[in-house]
Amino acid sequence: MKIGTKLATLFAATSALALGAGGAWSAESLQDVMKRRGLNEQDVLAATKTYTPSGKRDEFIAFSSGGQSGQVIVYGVPSMRILKYIGVFTPEPWQGYGYDEESKKVLAEGSKVDGREVLFGDTHHPAISETNGDYDGQYLFINDKNTPRIAVIDLKDFETKQIVQNPVISSDHGGAFVTPNTDYIIEASQYPAPLGHAFAPLEQFNEKYRGAITYWHFNREKGRIEPDKSFTIETPPYSQDLSDFGKLDSDGWSFTNSFCSERYVGGIESGRPPFEAGCSAKDTDYLHVVNWKKAEELFKAGKTKMVNGMAVIPLDVAAREGVMFLIPEPKSPHGVDVTPNGKYVIVSGKLDTHVTVYDFAKIQATIKAGKFTGKDEYGLPILDLKDTIHTQVEVGLGPLHTQYDSKPCVAYTSLYVDSMVAKWNYCEGKVLDKVSIQYNVGHLMTMEGDTQHPKGGYLVALNKLAIDRFNPVGPLHPQNHQLIDIGGDKMQMLYDMPLPLGEPHYVVAISADKLKPSVRYPFGWNSREDEKSAFAVRPGSERVDRKPGKVEVFGTAIRSHFTPEIVEVTEGDEVTFHMTNLERAEDETHGFAVSRHNVNLSLEPGKTSSVTFKANKAGVYPYYCTEFCSALHLEMEGYLIVRPANYKGAEGAGKAGTSYSKADYETRVKTNVETQKVIDGVVAYITSVNYKDFPTATGLFEDAADQLGRAKEAKDKSESFAAKQDWNNAMLWAEQWFQYQVKAADIGLRTKTFLEQNGAKKVQ
Ligand code: K7E
Ligand code: CUA
């Protein structure tokens, strides 16, 4: 079949396919399928609440901690389809994260620890940036419990932009959570240690070991944390656990629960009872109530000491100045969650059957009245539990975390031991409903459930164990996120999603329409610095700079070739590739991998990435594109030739490849001319309708026009070689002209199909 006819057929087929959708596709009835798969009506109802037909999108986007993988997992609700893993504390080769120089810099900021490289992260709590107490969809933050640090992810492109290490604490858990306008991100320690990563013997635990709560200042315009505008408050050596910021009535305050206020130090190897016994001996631990606005004033007034480069408000100052207060909380607490109206603070006790609802107004009144039951050993005033609580509600065994509904006063609390979720009313203090979970739920999440305006609708239970839920895959099981419908009075279990990347302690979900990620970068973009790369080159200006011992390649990538394609260097050279993706088309990413050199770049449209390595062994190293970007993706290749140090050239070296004749050239040109007619037909259709009313179509059409411009350039080259009767080059450039035509035709047809399916109208 001639190529012109081929394209016309393809074009007809695309239209037929669009019309054919929804036709008689199945001979089986719904009842047949239910019977065959053993489904009951409940199952089918659940399925219709989550099933998302091809092309349809989710209502909410969830950002899940990736646990021990050190990454973030992005998925849609209610379909529970995984959309992305974001490389954060650990290299992620597909995204080139930790493989290109730009991202290596981000990763190195966070991973260079006392001369070691820490490329493992234990992520726990993601947080979405807020404006006026509601998610704004701009940034995501996440903590690493293991090596205390916070990462900043920009939701414009879902890339990690910054990692800051905490110079004071040695483990963290109470992060990341944000103030209602994201001025601060909180990070509280978990296991006490001498501050500033110093040494002190365990015998001096009470005197020298401390916890701390860091308030990282976030600069919204820059999209970065500013360590020099951040401060820390020293806390007693209790095991601080989780944190939350106040809002509305309680704005300006933060809350951090704790366990092991016994300050017990285990030592099972020397006959002492283990930590777990000594750390749960008392009936209560302490909720830390912090006036962070006051602390900020003290920080700005310089009432701090420097610890390892960070300003720290000492415990005695915090106690004296009324920055921190303690309230008892039962028993082995976990989770502290401020209600959407900011009036209450809810804490669970792992070994208690109750949740405790603290009343912020009562806390304030008690502080104002100076009504304290005493002080702890570090001088912090202690408030009476009875004076500060609104109510305590018996919800079940092992309550952990609480999230909120769009309905006023309605909360959901996970019950770890019972393996249930309790729905309850925190205003009236009564349980409304319970649903069983498989198995051992930790955190749970409702849609925008920790903001001032939760969206309700769905709840996800993050289960610690999967046991028999999925097909077995060996002793290490996937995690299980269970989707629950909370739209009605009774909760309904809808769906089990296995998560095979780590234990996601917490997840947050935002309305999908609040996210406005870009589909391409501005030309030649350094995505990690958010600025034009100094190494970007326009097509036609690609070059190779050589200095003694150094070769620097300024190259480009476009369907389906790299420029340059052959790079020759000498053994021992330090080689740098700066590669720019010239594409504008959505989803036209190119990869760049060099054989046996641990190199893989991800070049999304517009991006420039660099990589430097030592060419330390003579040889021939193919490089190629790792994304199947077009029909000639496999031909998107090149050679890095590493010559031996004293290489003098080969004897008897001839010419590589086939030679072409005038006849070859003419046949080629004939096909190209026919192809152009088909393209012209598609272009005529597009310009005959109101394509300009469709941004997607306009974008595609621009990209097609771009490819056609390149076809024209190749055509001109081919013709000038033909004029010189250089048939070999004339033929090869005619072939390249055709390659650009094929890409233009492909995008043109996509544009046409899109317009037809979206009801484009004829314009006069
Ligand atoms: Cu696993 Cu929030 Cu770290 Cu509870 S945490 S479960
Ligand atoms: Cu570019 Cu494959």
CSV table of N, CA and C and ligand atoms in Angstrom, one decimal, residues 124-125 173 242 334 400-401 442-443 464 503 505-506, ligand 1:
chain,number,residue,atom,x,y,z
A,124,HIS,N,6.6,9.6,56.4
A,124,HIS,CA,5.4,9.4,57.2
A,124,HIS,C,4.2,10.3,56.8
A,125,HIS,N,4.4,11.6,56.9
A,125,HIS,CA,3.3,12.5,56.8
A,125,HIS,C,3.4,13.5,55.7
A,173,HIS,N,9.0,12.7,63.8
A,173,HIS,CA,7.7,12.1,63.5
A,173,HIS,C,6.6,13.1,63.4
A,242,LEU,N,3.1,13.2,67.3
A,242,LEU,CA,2.5,13.8,66.1
A,242,LEU,C,2.1,15.3,66.5
A,334,HIS,N,-1.5,8.5,70.5
A,334,HIS,CA,-1.1,8.5,69.1
A,334,HIS,C,-2.1,9.4,68.4
A,400,LEU,N,-6.4,5.5,67.0
A,400,LEU,CA,-5.2,6.1,66.6
A,400,LEU,C,-5.4,7.5,66.0
A,401,HIS,N,-5.9,7.5,64.8
A,401,HIS,CA,-6.0,8.8,64.1
A,401,HIS,C,-7.4,9.2,63.8
A,442,GLY,N,-4.2,2.0,60.5
A,442,GLY,CA,-3.3,3.0,61.1
A,442,GLY,C,-4.0,4.4,60.9
A,443,HIS,N,-3.4,5.2,60.0
A,443,HIS,CA,-4.0,6.4,59.6
A,443,HIS,C,-5.3,6.2,58.8
A,464,LYS,N,-2.3,-1.7,58.1
A,464,LYS,CA,-0.9,-2.1,58.4
A,464,LYS,C,-0.7,-3.5,57.9
A,503,GLU,N,5.4,1.3,53.5
A,503,GLU,CA,4.2,1.5,54.4
A,503,GLU,C,3.8,3.0,54.4
A,505,HIS,N,2.3,5.7,55.9
A,505,HIS,CA,1.6,6.0,57.1
A,505,HIS,C,0.4,6.9,57.0
A,506,TYR,N,0.6,7.9,56.1
A,506,TYR,CA,-0.5,8.9,56.0
A,506,TYR,C,-0.6,9.3,54.5
B,1,K7E,CU1,2.3,5.3,61.3
B,1,K7E,CU2,1.4,9.0,61.7
B,1,K7E,CU3,4.0,7.8,61.6
B,1,K7E,CU4,0.2,6.6,63.0
B,1,K7E,S1,2.1,7.2,62.1
B,1,K7E,S2,-0.1,4.8,62.1
